């Protein structure tokens, strides 16, 4: 069913789609619905869970954000207007490595206990600047309550084929 036909059917039921995303980790839609009359549906109640994520940007500055669970780290960066130059060039379609993030070992191990890295993500990570054993793509990691308080580092540079003479692009 297409997103527009789903939205039309939900509107007939008195519901609107507040946000429709696909969590890269589970590959299932992560839609959050809100009732036109202001009463939340069941899924929206679950979506009220929040987590705090601490990003370390390229200059070493710590940026803390509080966000809903169930969305990708790429969506967090975009939704919170975090200024990470070149981050998320493919908009989460798993066609680049610009949302490359480096996790602390403990956090990475928790991620790997919960999910595995797809072949597609591994292929894109091979192109990432500054790859480490604890690297993942932000578009493939969904925020969960288990990750609340985690620290994640943005690499010093980004491999972005769109930019060839930019100081933020990898050599």
XYZ file of C-alpha atoms in Angstrom:
171
model
C 0.000 0.000 0.000
C 1.412 3.366 -0.952
C 1.970 6.071 1.660
C -0.619 8.346 0.039
C -3.331 5.668 0.013
C -2.496 4.816 3.635
C -2.764 8.506 4.564
C -6.141 8.738 2.798
C -7.492 5.715 4.634
C -6.238 7.008 7.975
C -7.853 10.392 7.354
C -11.189 8.621 6.812
C -10.704 7.037 10.240
C -10.014 10.440 11.801
C -6.269 9.883 12.015
C -3.449 11.768 10.372
C 0.115 10.674 9.774
C 2.297 12.891 11.921
C 5.527 11.319 10.680
C 6.179 8.361 8.438
C 9.678 6.948 8.517
C 11.260 3.585 8.016
C 13.659 2.512 10.686
C 16.762 1.245 8.898
C 17.452 -1.307 11.603
C 14.140 -3.121 11.324
C 13.103 -2.075 7.794
C 9.543 -1.646 9.104
C 7.541 1.557 8.908
C 7.772 3.657 12.050
C 4.662 5.739 11.549
C 3.358 7.829 14.377
C -0.328 8.615 14.183
C -2.244 11.391 15.835
C -5.992 11.642 16.151
C -7.588 14.670 14.462
C -9.558 15.273 17.636
C -6.364 15.427 19.705
C -6.609 11.962 21.246
C -3.570 9.794 20.640
C -3.780 6.362 19.102
C -1.999 3.432 20.757
C 1.159 3.682 18.689
C 1.590 7.364 19.441
C 1.608 6.600 23.178
C 4.531 4.238 22.692
C 6.345 6.821 20.590
C 6.412 9.244 23.513
C 9.489 7.455 24.848
C 12.490 9.724 24.581
C 16.236 9.304 24.728
C 19.144 11.705 25.076
C 21.932 11.378 22.527
C 25.291 13.127 22.902
C 27.047 13.856 19.595
C 30.706 14.904 19.456
C 31.056 17.045 16.325
C 34.135 17.361 14.089
C 35.549 20.152 16.249
C 35.213 18.055 19.420
C 32.214 19.983 20.774
C 29.572 17.939 22.607
C 26.005 18.507 21.370
C 23.240 16.874 23.420
C 19.746 16.342 22.045
C 16.601 14.796 23.440
C 14.610 12.899 20.833
C 11.840 10.395 20.298
C 12.782 6.743 20.129
C 12.119 4.762 16.959
C 13.790 7.139 14.506
C 17.218 6.813 12.925
C 20.205 8.812 14.097
C 20.236 10.448 10.657
C 16.683 11.669 11.285
C 17.764 12.998 14.683
C 20.527 15.076 13.052
C 18.137 16.391 10.395
C 15.182 17.025 12.726
C 17.316 18.824 15.318
C 19.090 20.895 12.606
C 22.532 19.804 13.751
C 25.160 21.396 11.531
C 27.333 18.467 10.441
C 28.526 19.501 6.980
C 27.747 16.890 4.295
C 25.974 14.570 6.734
C 23.264 12.379 5.181
C 23.790 13.268 1.518
C 21.630 10.378 0.260
C 18.864 11.158 2.780
C 18.973 7.686 4.308
C 18.671 5.596 1.142
C 21.834 3.628 1.985
C 23.602 4.991 -1.094
C 26.524 6.815 0.592
C 28.529 6.864 3.810
C 28.117 10.506 4.828
C 26.103 9.614 7.953
C 29.038 7.547 9.248
C 29.216 7.657 13.045
C 31.712 6.220 15.513
C 30.300 4.621 18.655
C 31.869 3.892 22.007
C 32.743 0.202 22.250
C 30.130 -0.570 24.923
C 27.357 1.124 22.914
C 28.504 -0.605 19.721
C 28.404 -3.988 21.458
C 24.843 -3.257 22.666
C 23.857 -2.385 19.087
C 25.393 -5.568 17.736
C 23.661 -7.685 20.389
C 20.336 -6.283 19.164
C 20.926 -6.292 15.403
C 23.433 -7.165 12.707
C 24.973 -5.039 9.973
C 23.506 -5.665 6.533
C 25.714 -6.353 3.517
C 24.541 -3.038 2.030
C 25.641 -1.129 5.121
C 29.011 -2.918 5.106
C 29.503 -1.949 1.446
C 28.850 1.717 2.245
C 31.022 1.629 5.369
C 33.911 0.452 3.166
C 33.709 3.904 1.522
C 33.616 5.840 4.806
C 36.440 8.157 5.835
C 38.042 7.211 9.156
C 36.406 3.792 9.450
C 36.816 2.175 12.876
C 35.801 -1.196 14.325
C 32.852 0.583 16.018
C 31.561 2.470 12.952
C 27.943 2.371 11.809
C 25.807 4.427 9.436
C 23.414 6.774 11.238
C 20.622 5.943 8.794
C 20.766 2.312 9.937
C 20.730 2.827 13.708
C 17.414 3.592 15.374
C 17.202 5.367 18.694
C 15.919 3.155 21.468
C 15.594 3.589 25.209
C 18.597 1.271 25.636
C 20.756 3.886 23.870
C 19.658 6.711 26.177
C 22.687 8.751 27.221
C 25.048 7.333 24.599
C 27.928 9.324 23.159
C 28.548 9.095 19.411
C 31.320 10.802 17.437
C 31.058 12.369 13.993
C 34.271 11.576 12.036
C 36.752 14.401 11.381
C 35.914 14.353 7.660
C 33.317 12.911 5.337
C 33.650 11.139 2.008
C 31.176 12.989 -0.195
C 31.519 12.567 -3.960
C 29.416 15.706 -4.505
C 32.223 17.881 -3.152
C 35.743 17.613 -4.452
C 37.392 20.794 -3.168
C 35.700 21.150 0.216
C 37.816 21.142 3.371
C 35.231 18.837 5.023
C 35.591 16.195 2.315
C 38.077 13.414 2.668
C 41.108 13.447 0.383
